[in-house]
Amino acid sequence: MKVVRQENDSEARRSSGSEDLNEDPIKELPSVTTVPTAPSPPVSPTSVRPRTVARTGLYALLAANAAVVTLFAVRAGFASNALVVIGRFAGLYGALLMAFQLLLVARLPWLDRRIGMDRLTNWHRWTGFGLLWTLVAHLVFITFGYARSSSLDPVSRLVDLAETVEGVLRATVATALILVVGAVSARRARRRLAYETWHFIHLYTYAAVVLAFTHQVAVGTTFTASAAATAYWYTLWIAAGAALVTGRLLLPLRRNLRHRLRVEAVVPESDQVVSVYITGRDLDRLPARAGQFFLWRFLTKDRWWQANPYSLSAAPDGTRLRLTAKAAGAGSASLRHLRPGTRVFAEGPYGAFTALHRTRPASLLIAGGVGVTPIRALLEEIEGHAVVVHRVTGERDAVLHDELRELAVAKGAELHLVTGPPVPDRLGPRELAALVPDITERDVFLCGPPPMMTAVLGTLRELGVPGRQIHFERFSLAG
């Protein structure tokens, strides 16, 4: 193992190959290329944690609505059959969770910037399983409750209710759709499906929402118990639907009509990595920040239907956007063949991986492989002293390294290029502490392949870096 130190200036030229290095062997440290520079002045970050504010707001909103639902249910009165009572409460809470689901996937900018799409998607997933069980409980308890007061067995009673009571058949179909979506959303099934296939099946959730709402209107005793209850439920559903339509349809359409994005240039960075420059109108009015990503849809005859998440690899400058991607599949490999002038439909910007969440004046930016793209953009925007650690297998894998080097000099940052095979871990506790002795006093921004991120997160915990100072985001999309 060795440390390789290299003095650089702003005249460093751009290349995609290896570089001449002056070696200075030092024992017990990984192979590192370091750019030492004078530190920039410290900057005080915001004292209010945006994620805490947004998360607390969501919890409070859900709790307040649960209390209102419970109040209206109690005022509506209880049935004599305890099973029916339990079933009705399960149905009411299931309807509330269904409306909450729409809010979680609405991709509203205020929530997304503070919580992040990956965390919102994770909450959506767990809320979905809660929704699944509440709807199943509603169906089972209602069916067994009404069967107890009749001569029919539960299955026959369910069939009878579906045939004779308006809205019951729709509710049964809605529950079946939720069961199907829940089954394909399980981790084992999800890994076996292409994203487009999973997403298409996931769209049936919206059909289930419509069916469940019409069932509630038709037979919901709490829904019709009072004018206030009716107004509440209509307001809840309209607000959830409006949030979804605004965030997923109206806002992307408005932004794309305004900015009219097109491919400006395609620049190979290496044999497998390419940068795409995108221009448009009024890009200074696009609220994008370094570290965020878009869902990019390039409107060619063979790829227009496919949207892929790519981070910005340069801080937005008001005139153009840039993404940089490695050929890891058909979608990313096709970027190399894009022609200038190709129309682009972009959804976003998304993500909470930004300087908005800083808690300390100094920062540590850790990138693995092509995960350097949002890190490079962050370095361009972030203020205060920064240390950048780029982990790659070999020097040829160090995408955008020349740009990082120039930025490090200009920003007064330290840059470490750590090379070597995955095993042994080159960013273990001892190695990382040697590179960044004051690591516990810094915000840490981390982006890279999942195994590398998992290992580094373990290292950060072992070194005692507070969780509030660790910032990372995974691409995780929901329907």
Short mmCIF file of C-alpha atoms in Angstrom, two decimals:
data_model
loop_
_atom_site.label_atom_id
_atom_site.label_comp_id
_atom_site.label_asym_id
_atom_site.label_seq_id
_atom_site.Cartn_x
_atom_site.Cartn_y
_atom_site.Cartn_z
CA MET A 1 0.00 0.00 0.00
CA LYS A 2 1.17 3.51 -0.64
CA VAL A 3 0.25 7.15 -0.64
CA VAL A 4 0.93 9.06 -3.82
CA ARG A 5 0.94 12.84 -3.42
CA GLN A 6 0.56 15.08 -6.41
CA GLU A 7 0.74 18.87 -6.64
CA ASN A 8 -1.70 20.28 -9.18
CA ASP A 9 -2.68 23.65 -10.60
CA SER A 10 -5.69 24.96 -12.46
CA GLU A 11 -3.93 24.23 -15.77
CA ALA A 12 -4.44 20.49 -15.25
CA ARG A 13 -5.64 19.07 -18.54
CA ARG A 14 -8.64 16.82 -18.98
CA SER A 15 -8.16 13.16 -19.94
CA SER A 16 -9.79 9.78 -19.53
CA GLY A 17 -6.65 7.76 -19.09
CA SER A 18 -4.01 7.28 -16.41
CA GLU A 19 -1.61 9.98 -15.25
CA ASP A 20 2.08 10.27 -14.39
CA LEU A 21 2.48 10.07 -10.62
CA ASN A 22 5.43 10.75 -8.33
CA GLU A 23 5.44 7.96 -5.84
CA ASP A 24 6.28 8.42 -2.18
CA PRO A 25 5.77 5.11 -0.39
CA ILE A 26 4.32 5.22 3.13
CA LYS A 27 3.41 2.07 4.99
CA GLU A 28 -0.03 1.02 6.27
CA LEU A 29 -2.03 3.40 4.07
CA PRO A 30 -3.98 2.70 0.86
CA SER A 31 -2.92 3.96 -2.52
CA VAL A 32 -3.97 7.59 -2.53
CA THR A 33 -3.50 10.57 -4.80
CA THR A 34 -3.74 13.72 -2.70
CA VAL A 35 -4.23 17.32 -3.74
CA PRO A 36 -3.13 19.55 -0.80
CA THR A 37 -4.37 23.14 -0.90
CA ALA A 38 -5.02 26.03 1.43
CA PRO A 39 -8.36 25.69 3.24
CA SER A 40 -11.24 27.99 2.39
CA PRO A 41 -12.91 29.97 5.18
CA PRO A 42 -15.47 28.08 7.30
CA VAL A 43 -19.16 28.66 6.66
CA SER A 44 -21.89 28.12 9.26
CA PRO A 45 -24.66 25.77 8.01
CA THR A 46 -28.31 26.17 8.87
CA SER A 47 -29.24 25.31 12.46
CA VAL A 48 -32.70 23.99 11.51
CA ARG A 49 -32.74 20.46 10.16
CA PRO A 50 -35.08 20.47 7.13
CA ARG A 51 -35.53 16.69 7.19
CA THR A 52 -36.65 16.76 10.83
CA VAL A 53 -39.15 19.51 10.11
CA ALA A 54 -40.63 17.67 7.12
CA ARG A 55 -40.69 14.27 8.83
CA THR A 56 -42.31 15.68 11.97
CA GLY A 57 -44.86 17.45 9.80
CA LEU A 58 -45.79 14.22 8.01
CA TYR A 59 -46.09 12.29 11.28
CA ALA A 60 -48.24 15.04 12.78
CA LEU A 61 -50.44 15.15 9.68
CA LEU A 62 -51.03 11.40 9.78
CA ALA A 63 -51.67 11.38 13.54
CA ALA A 64 -54.11 14.30 13.33
CA ASN A 65 -56.08 12.65 10.55
CA ALA A 66 -56.15 9.34 12.42
CA ALA A 67 -57.61 11.19 15.41
CA VAL A 68 -60.26 12.84 13.23
CA VAL A 69 -61.18 9.52 11.59
CA THR A 70 -61.50 7.89 15.01
CA LEU A 71 -63.68 10.74 16.28
CA PHE A 72 -66.08 10.53 13.35
CA ALA A 73 -66.24 6.74 13.69
CA VAL A 74 -67.13 6.96 17.38
CA ARG A 75 -69.79 9.59 16.72
CA ALA A 76 -71.32 7.39 14.01
CA GLY A 77 -72.01 4.70 16.61
CA PHE A 78 -71.04 1.07 16.95
CA ALA A 79 -72.64 -2.03 15.50
CA SER A 80 -73.79 -4.75 17.91
CA ASN A 81 -71.35 -7.20 16.36
CA ALA A 82 -67.78 -6.68 17.61
CA LEU A 83 -66.28 -8.22 14.45
CA VAL A 84 -68.12 -5.71 12.28
CA VAL A 85 -66.88 -2.85 14.49
CA ILE A 86 -63.27 -4.01 14.13
CA GLY A 87 -63.76 -4.43 10.39
CA ARG A 88 -65.13 -0.91 10.01
CA PHE A 89 -62.23 0.64 11.92
CA ALA A 90 -59.76 -1.36 9.80
CA GLY A 91 -61.47 -0.07 6.66
CA LEU A 92 -61.36 3.54 7.83
CA TYR A 93 -57.67 3.39 8.72
CA GLY A 94 -57.02 1.59 5.43
CA ALA A 95 -58.69 4.46 3.54
CA LEU A 96 -56.55 6.95 5.45
CA LEU A 97 -53.36 5.01 4.64
CA MET A 98 -54.39 4.86 1.00
CA ALA A 99 -54.73 8.65 0.85
CA PHE A 100 -51.38 8.99 2.68
CA GLN A 101 -49.80 6.70 0.07
CA LEU A 102 -50.79 9.13 -2.67
CA LEU A 103 -49.06 11.95 -0.80
CA LEU A 104 -45.86 9.92 -0.36
CA VAL A 105 -45.55 9.23 -4.10
CA ALA A 106 -46.70 12.65 -5.27
CA ARG A 107 -43.05 13.82 -5.51
CA LEU A 108 -43.92 17.25 -4.17
CA PRO A 109 -40.75 19.39 -4.32
CA TRP A 110 -40.98 20.66 -0.74
CA LEU A 111 -41.09 17.13 0.69
CA ASP A 112 -38.64 15.63 -1.78
CA ARG A 113 -35.93 18.24 -1.13
CA ARG A 114 -36.15 17.68 2.62
CA ILE A 115 -36.72 13.93 2.90
CA GLY A 116 -35.52 12.48 -0.39
CA MET A 117 -37.22 10.21 -2.86
CA ASP A 118 -35.48 7.11 -1.50
CA ARG A 119 -36.80 7.64 2.03
CA LEU A 120 -40.25 8.63 0.80
CA THR A 121 -40.28 5.48 -1.33
CA ASN A 122 -39.26 3.38 1.66
CA TRP A 123 -42.06 4.90 3.73
CA HIS A 124 -44.42 4.26 0.80
CA ARG A 125 -43.38 0.62 0.78
CA TRP A 126 -43.96 0.05 4.48
CA THR A 127 -47.18 2.06 4.45
CA GLY A 128 -48.25 -0.15 1.55
CA PHE A 129 -47.83 -3.27 3.64
CA GLY A 130 -49.82 -1.61 6.43
CA LEU A 131 -52.51 -0.74 3.90
CA LEU A 132 -52.55 -4.31 2.65
CA TRP A 133 -53.13 -5.77 6.10
CA THR A 134 -55.76 -3.22 7.11
CA LEU A 135 -57.77 -3.90 3.95
CA VAL A 136 -57.49 -7.65 4.42
CA ALA A 137 -58.58 -7.23 8.04
CA HIS A 138 -61.51 -5.08 6.89
CA LEU A 139 -62.65 -7.74 4.42
CA VAL A 140 -62.20 -10.66 6.83
CA PHE A 141 -63.76 -9.10 9.94
CA ILE A 142 -66.71 -7.63 8.04
CA THR A 143 -67.37 -10.94 6.28
CA PHE A 144 -67.13 -13.06 9.44
CA GLY A 145 -69.13 -10.49 11.38
CA TYR A 146 -72.06 -10.55 8.98
CA ALA A 147 -71.78 -14.33 8.59
CA ARG A 148 -72.22 -14.71 12.36
CA SER A 149 -75.61 -13.03 12.18
CA SER A 150 -76.81 -15.18 9.27
CA SER A 151 -77.04 -18.83 8.35
CA LEU A 152 -74.37 -18.53 5.65
CA ASP A 153 -70.72 -19.50 5.93
CA PRO A 154 -68.18 -16.64 5.48
CA VAL A 155 -67.44 -17.36 1.80
CA SER A 156 -71.12 -17.59 0.89
CA ARG A 157 -71.82 -14.46 2.90
CA LEU A 158 -69.11 -12.55 1.04
CA VAL A 159 -70.56 -13.65 -2.30
CA ASP A 160 -74.03 -12.62 -1.10
CA LEU A 161 -72.79 -9.19 -0.01
CA ALA A 162 -71.01 -8.67 -3.34
CA GLU A 163 -74.20 -9.54 -5.23
CA THR A 164 -76.66 -7.56 -3.11
CA VAL A 165 -74.87 -4.60 -1.53
CA GLU A 166 -73.67 -1.75 -3.73
CA GLY A 167 -69.94 -1.17 -3.59
CA VAL A 168 -68.93 -4.46 -1.92
CA LEU A 169 -67.84 -6.05 -5.19
CA ARG A 170 -65.73 -2.98 -5.98
CA ALA A 171 -64.11 -3.18 -2.55
CA THR A 172 -63.33 -6.87 -3.06
CA VAL A 173 -61.71 -6.16 -6.42
CA ALA A 174 -59.72 -3.28 -4.87
CA THR A 175 -58.41 -5.58 -2.14
CA ALA A 176 -57.43 -8.18 -4.74
CA LEU A 177 -55.51 -5.55 -6.72
CA ILE A 178 -53.69 -4.41 -3.58
CA LEU A 179 -52.77 -8.04 -2.85
CA VAL A 180 -51.28 -8.42 -6.34
CA VAL A 181 -49.31 -5.17 -6.06
CA GLY A 182 -48.10 -6.17 -2.58
CA ALA A 183 -46.96 -9.56 -3.86
CA VAL A 184 -44.87 -8.11 -6.72
CA SER A 185 -43.45 -5.45 -4.38
CA ALA A 186 -41.92 -8.05 -2.06
CA ARG A 187 -38.14 -7.92 -2.34
CA ARG A 188 -37.75 -11.39 -3.84
CA ALA A 189 -40.35 -10.76 -6.54
CA ARG A 190 -39.18 -7.20 -7.17
CA ARG A 191 -35.64 -8.38 -7.96
CA ARG A 192 -36.95 -10.73 -10.66
CA LEU A 193 -39.00 -8.12 -12.51
CA ALA A 194 -37.85 -5.40 -14.86
CA TYR A 195 -38.64 -1.95 -13.51
CA GLU A 196 -41.04 -1.25 -16.39
CA THR A 197 -42.98 -4.48 -15.68
CA TRP A 198 -43.16 -3.78 -11.96
CA HIS A 199 -44.19 -0.18 -12.61
CA PHE A 200 -47.00 -1.25 -14.97
CA ILE A 201 -48.41 -3.65 -12.36
CA HIS A 202 -47.99 -0.99 -9.69
CA LEU A 203 -50.29 1.34 -11.65
CA TYR A 204 -53.20 -0.89 -10.69
CA THR A 205 -52.92 0.69 -7.25
CA TYR A 206 -54.62 3.77 -8.68
CA ALA A 207 -57.52 1.64 -9.93
CA ALA A 208 -57.77 0.19 -6.42
CA VAL A 209 -57.90 3.71 -4.96
CA VAL A 210 -60.83 4.65 -7.22
CA LEU A 211 -62.71 1.44 -6.42
CA ALA A 212 -62.12 1.84 -2.69
CA PHE A 213 -63.34 5.45 -2.76
CA THR A 214 -66.56 4.55 -4.58
CA HIS A 215 -67.13 1.73 -2.08
CA GLN A 216 -66.70 4.17 0.79
CA VAL A 217 -69.16 6.60 -0.78
CA ALA A 218 -71.71 3.84 -1.37
CA VAL A 219 -71.74 1.99 1.97
CA GLY A 220 -69.43 3.84 4.39
CA THR A 221 -71.51 4.51 7.50
CA THR A 222 -68.92 6.96 8.83
CA PHE A 223 -68.76 8.71 5.45
CA THR A 224 -72.48 9.49 5.55
CA ALA A 225 -72.93 9.80 9.33
CA SER A 226 -72.80 13.60 9.25
CA ALA A 227 -72.22 16.51 6.91
CA ALA A 228 -68.89 17.18 8.65
CA ALA A 229 -67.70 13.60 8.10
CA THR A 230 -68.73 13.68 4.46
CA ALA A 231 -66.93 17.02 3.94
CA TYR A 232 -63.82 15.69 5.71
CA TRP A 233 -63.52 12.56 3.57
CA TYR A 234 -64.14 14.45 0.32
CA THR A 235 -61.53 17.04 1.33
CA LEU A 236 -59.02 14.31 2.22
CA TRP A 237 -59.39 12.45 -1.07
CA ILE A 238 -59.42 15.61 -3.19
CA ALA A 239 -56.29 16.93 -1.46
CA ALA A 240 -54.44 13.60 -1.89
CA GLY A 241 -55.48 13.35 -5.53
CA ALA A 242 -54.54 16.96 -6.22
CA ALA A 243 -51.09 16.44 -4.68
CA LEU A 244 -50.53 13.40 -6.89
CA VAL A 245 -51.70 15.06 -10.10
CA THR A 246 -49.71 18.22 -9.36
CA GLY A 247 -46.43 16.50 -8.49
CA ARG A 248 -46.52 13.67 -11.04
CA LEU A 249 -48.23 15.32 -14.01
CA LEU A 250 -48.79 19.08 -13.96
CA LEU A 251 -45.43 20.18 -12.58
CA PRO A 252 -43.30 18.01 -14.96
CA LEU A 253 -45.43 19.11 -17.95
CA ARG A 254 -45.15 22.77 -16.97
CA ARG A 255 -41.37 22.60 -16.53
CA ASN A 256 -40.76 20.78 -19.78
CA LEU A 257 -42.98 23.15 -21.75
CA ARG A 258 -41.12 26.09 -20.23
CA HIS A 259 -37.55 24.81 -20.58
CA ARG A 260 -37.78 22.72 -23.79
CA LEU A 261 -34.72 20.62 -23.06
CA ARG A 262 -32.51 19.29 -25.83
CA VAL A 263 -29.22 17.40 -26.04
CA GLU A 264 -26.44 19.88 -26.72
CA ALA A 265 -23.44 17.53 -26.84
CA VAL A 266 -22.34 14.00 -25.97
CA VAL A 267 -18.78 13.73 -24.65
CA PRO A 268 -17.10 10.36 -23.92
CA GLU A 269 -15.22 10.44 -20.62
CA SER A 270 -13.77 6.92 -20.99
CA ASP A 271 -14.51 3.69 -22.82
CA GLN A 272 -17.60 3.08 -20.67
CA VAL A 273 -18.56 6.51 -19.35
CA VAL A 274 -20.20 9.34 -21.24
CA SER A 275 -21.37 12.86 -20.33
CA VAL A 276 -24.49 14.35 -21.88
CA TYR A 277 -24.84 18.14 -21.94
CA ILE A 278 -28.41 19.41 -22.04
CA THR A 279 -29.55 22.92 -22.78
CA GLY A 280 -32.89 24.70 -22.87
CA ARG A 281 -34.74 27.92 -22.18
CA ASP A 282 -34.75 29.79 -18.88
CA LEU A 283 -32.67 27.17 -17.09
CA ASP A 284 -31.81 29.79 -14.48
CA ARG A 285 -35.44 29.37 -13.32
CA LEU A 286 -35.15 25.61 -12.91
CA PRO A 287 -34.86 24.94 -9.13
CA ALA A 288 -32.10 22.33 -9.38
CA ARG A 289 -29.23 21.96 -6.93
CA ALA A 290 -25.94 20.10 -6.99
CA GLY A 291 -26.42 16.52 -5.78
CA GLN A 292 -29.93 16.13 -7.20
CA PHE A 293 -31.04 13.88 -10.04
CA PHE A 294 -33.66 13.82 -12.79
CA LEU A 295 -35.62 11.04 -14.41
CA TRP A 296 -34.38 11.49 -17.97
CA ARG A 297 -36.44 10.42 -20.96
CA PHE A 298 -34.67 10.90 -24.30
CA LEU A 299 -37.28 11.16 -27.03
CA THR A 300 -35.83 8.82 -29.63
CA LYS A 301 -37.90 6.20 -31.42
CA ASP A 302 -36.43 3.33 -29.39
CA ARG A 303 -35.97 4.92 -25.94
CA TRP A 304 -38.78 7.51 -25.54
CA TRP A 305 -40.78 5.23 -23.27
CA GLN A 306 -37.93 4.57 -20.79
CA ALA A 307 -37.01 6.96 -17.97
CA ASN A 308 -33.69 6.56 -16.14
CA PRO A 309 -32.44 8.32 -13.00
CA TYR A 310 -29.11 10.10 -13.48
CA SER A 311 -27.54 12.62 -11.13
CA LEU A 312 -26.28 15.98 -12.25
CA SER A 313 -22.51 15.72 -12.59
CA ALA A 314 -22.01 19.49 -12.51
CA ALA A 315 -23.71 22.17 -10.48
CA PRO A 316 -26.47 23.87 -12.51
CA ASP A 317 -25.18 27.14 -13.97
CA GLY A 318 -28.41 28.46 -15.47
CA THR A 319 -27.40 27.70 -19.06
CA ARG A 320 -26.98 23.92 -19.25
CA LEU A 321 -27.28 20.69 -17.29
CA ARG A 322 -24.92 17.74 -17.40
CA LEU A 323 -25.31 14.09 -16.53
CA THR A 324 -22.54 11.50 -16.59
CA ALA A 325 -23.31 7.78 -16.72
CA LYS A 326 -21.52 4.46 -17.00
CA ALA A 327 -22.74 1.87 -19.48
CA ALA A 328 -24.39 -0.61 -17.10
CA GLY A 329 -27.41 -1.55 -19.22
CA ALA A 330 -29.17 -0.89 -22.52
CA GLY A 331 -30.45 2.51 -21.36
CA SER A 332 -27.12 3.94 -20.19
CA ALA A 333 -25.20 2.36 -23.07
CA SER A 334 -27.49 4.09 -25.59
CA LEU A 335 -26.53 7.53 -24.26
CA ARG A 336 -23.32 7.41 -26.30
CA HIS A 337 -25.41 7.35 -29.49
CA LEU A 338 -27.62 10.34 -28.72
CA ARG A 339 -27.55 13.05 -31.34
CA PRO A 340 -27.34 16.77 -30.57
CA GLY A 341 -30.78 18.28 -30.84
CA THR A 342 -32.59 15.24 -29.40
CA ARG A 343 -35.58 16.36 -27.36
CA VAL A 344 -35.48 15.50 -23.66
CA PHE A 345 -38.34 15.11 -21.18
CA ALA A 346 -37.00 15.36 -17.64
CA GLU A 347 -38.86 14.83 -14.37
CA GLY A 348 -37.31 16.53 -11.40
CA PRO A 349 -35.10 17.73 -9.89
CA TYR A 350 -35.40 15.13 -7.14
CA GLY A 351 -33.40 14.22 -4.08
CA ALA A 352 -32.27 15.48 -0.70
CA PHE A 353 -28.57 14.80 -1.34
CA THR A 354 -27.74 18.50 -1.25
CA ALA A 355 -25.92 21.08 0.83
CA LEU A 356 -29.32 22.07 2.26
CA HIS A 357 -28.82 19.37 4.91
CA ARG A 358 -25.40 20.42 6.18
CA THR A 359 -25.01 20.56 9.94
CA ARG A 360 -21.28 21.34 10.22
CA PRO A 361 -19.02 24.00 8.65
CA ALA A 362 -16.66 21.39 7.12
CA SER A 363 -17.53 18.45 4.86
CA LEU A 364 -16.21 15.07 3.74
CA LEU A 365 -17.36 13.88 0.30
CA ILE A 366 -16.88 10.15 -0.37
CA ALA A 367 -17.50 8.68 -3.82
CA GLY A 368 -17.22 5.18 -5.19
CA GLY A 369 -16.69 4.71 -8.92
CA VAL A 370 -19.15 6.61 -11.08
CA GLY A 371 -20.93 7.64 -7.87
CA VAL A 372 -18.54 10.57 -8.09
CA THR A 373 -21.01 12.42 -10.34
CA PRO A 374 -23.17 14.04 -7.62
CA ILE A 375 -20.06 14.39 -5.43
CA ARG A 376 -18.31 16.39 -8.15
CA ALA A 377 -21.38 18.64 -8.45
CA LEU A 378 -21.55 19.07 -4.66
CA LEU A 379 -17.90 20.05 -4.47
CA GLU A 380 -18.61 22.80 -6.98
CA GLU A 381 -21.44 24.25 -4.86
CA ILE A 382 -20.54 23.45 -1.27
CA GLU A 383 -18.92 26.09 0.93
CA GLY A 384 -16.43 25.69 3.75
CA HIS A 385 -13.48 23.32 3.87
CA ALA A 386 -14.06 20.01 2.09
CA VAL A 387 -12.18 16.73 1.83
CA VAL A 388 -12.98 14.52 -1.16
CA VAL A 389 -12.23 10.79 -1.19
CA HIS A 390 -12.74 8.97 -4.48
CA ARG A 391 -12.56 5.16 -4.23
CA VAL A 392 -11.85 3.25 -7.45
CA THR A 393 -10.27 -0.03 -8.46
CA GLY A 394 -7.70 1.56 -10.74
CA GLU A 395 -6.70 5.02 -11.93
CA ARG A 396 -8.46 4.47 -15.27
CA ASP A 397 -11.74 4.17 -13.35
CA ALA A 398 -11.36 7.64 -11.84
CA VAL A 399 -14.04 9.36 -13.89
CA LEU A 400 -13.95 13.19 -13.89
CA HIS A 401 -10.77 13.13 -11.81
CA ASP A 402 -9.17 16.03 -13.66
CA GLU A 403 -12.24 18.16 -13.01
CA LEU A 404 -12.19 17.17 -9.34
CA ARG A 405 -8.52 18.12 -9.17
CA GLU A 406 -9.13 21.56 -10.67
CA LEU A 407 -12.09 22.15 -8.37
CA ALA A 408 -10.08 21.07 -5.35
CA VAL A 409 -7.43 23.66 -6.15
CA ALA A 410 -9.99 26.37 -6.80
CA LYS A 411 -12.05 25.60 -3.68
CA GLY A 412 -9.19 24.98 -1.31
CA ALA A 413 -10.24 21.36 -0.81
CA GLU A 414 -8.26 18.18 -0.25
CA LEU A 415 -8.63 15.40 -2.82
CA HIS A 416 -7.69 11.77 -2.19
CA LEU A 417 -7.87 9.14 -4.93
CA VAL A 418 -7.92 5.72 -3.24
CA THR A 419 -7.19 2.82 -5.58
CA GLY A 420 -6.97 -0.94 -5.20
CA PRO A 421 -9.15 -4.07 -5.27
CA PRO A 422 -12.32 -4.25 -3.16
CA VAL A 423 -10.64 -6.57 -0.67
CA PRO A 424 -9.13 -5.59 1.68
CA ASP A 425 -11.31 -2.61 2.53
CA ARG A 426 -9.35 0.54 1.66
CA LEU A 427 -11.81 2.78 3.54
CA GLY A 428 -11.93 0.92 6.82
CA PRO A 429 -11.91 2.77 10.16
CA ARG A 430 -8.14 3.04 10.43
CA GLU A 431 -7.63 4.09 6.82
CA LEU A 432 -10.42 6.66 6.78
CA ALA A 433 -9.35 8.13 10.13
CA ALA A 434 -5.82 8.50 8.78
CA LEU A 435 -7.08 10.39 5.73
CA VAL A 436 -9.51 12.59 7.67
CA PRO A 437 -8.49 12.88 11.36
CA ASP A 438 -11.33 15.31 12.17
CA ILE A 439 -13.99 13.16 10.51
CA THR A 440 -16.40 13.37 13.46
CA GLU A 441 -16.48 17.16 13.06
CA ARG A 442 -17.59 17.03 9.43
CA ASP A 443 -20.75 16.37 7.46
CA VAL A 444 -20.22 13.25 5.35
CA PHE A 445 -21.80 12.95 1.90
CA LEU A 446 -21.58 9.43 0.49
CA CYS A 447 -22.46 8.06 -2.96
CA GLY A 448 -21.35 4.84 -4.63
CA PRO A 449 -22.25 1.21 -5.33
CA PRO A 450 -24.51 -0.34 -2.63
CA PRO A 451 -21.84 -2.73 -1.20
CA MET A 452 -19.33 0.11 -0.91
CA MET A 453 -21.90 2.41 0.69
CA THR A 454 -22.88 -0.27 3.20
CA ALA A 455 -19.24 -0.82 4.15
CA VAL A 456 -18.50 2.90 4.51
CA LEU A 457 -21.65 3.49 6.58
CA GLY A 458 -20.41 0.79 8.95
CA THR A 459 -17.01 2.48 9.10
CA LEU A 460 -18.60 5.86 9.89
CA ARG A 461 -20.63 4.35 12.72
CA GLU A 462 -17.53 2.67 14.11
CA LEU A 463 -15.65 5.96 14.01
CA GLY A 464 -18.46 7.64 15.95
CA VAL A 465 -19.72 10.00 13.25
CA PRO A 466 -23.19 11.16 14.41
CA GLY A 467 -26.01 9.92 12.20
CA ARG A 468 -27.33 13.44 11.62
CA GLN A 469 -24.01 14.29 9.91
CA ILE A 470 -24.18 11.37 7.44
CA HIS A 471 -25.95 12.08 4.16
CA PHE A 472 -26.57 9.52 1.44
CA GLU A 473 -29.27 8.64 -1.04
CA ARG A 474 -30.11 5.59 -3.09
CA PHE A 475 -32.03 5.57 -6.37
CA SER A 476 -35.34 4.02 -5.33
CA LEU A 477 -38.45 4.68 -7.37
CA ALA A 478 -42.08 4.03 -6.53
CA GLY A 479 -45.09 3.90 -8.78
#
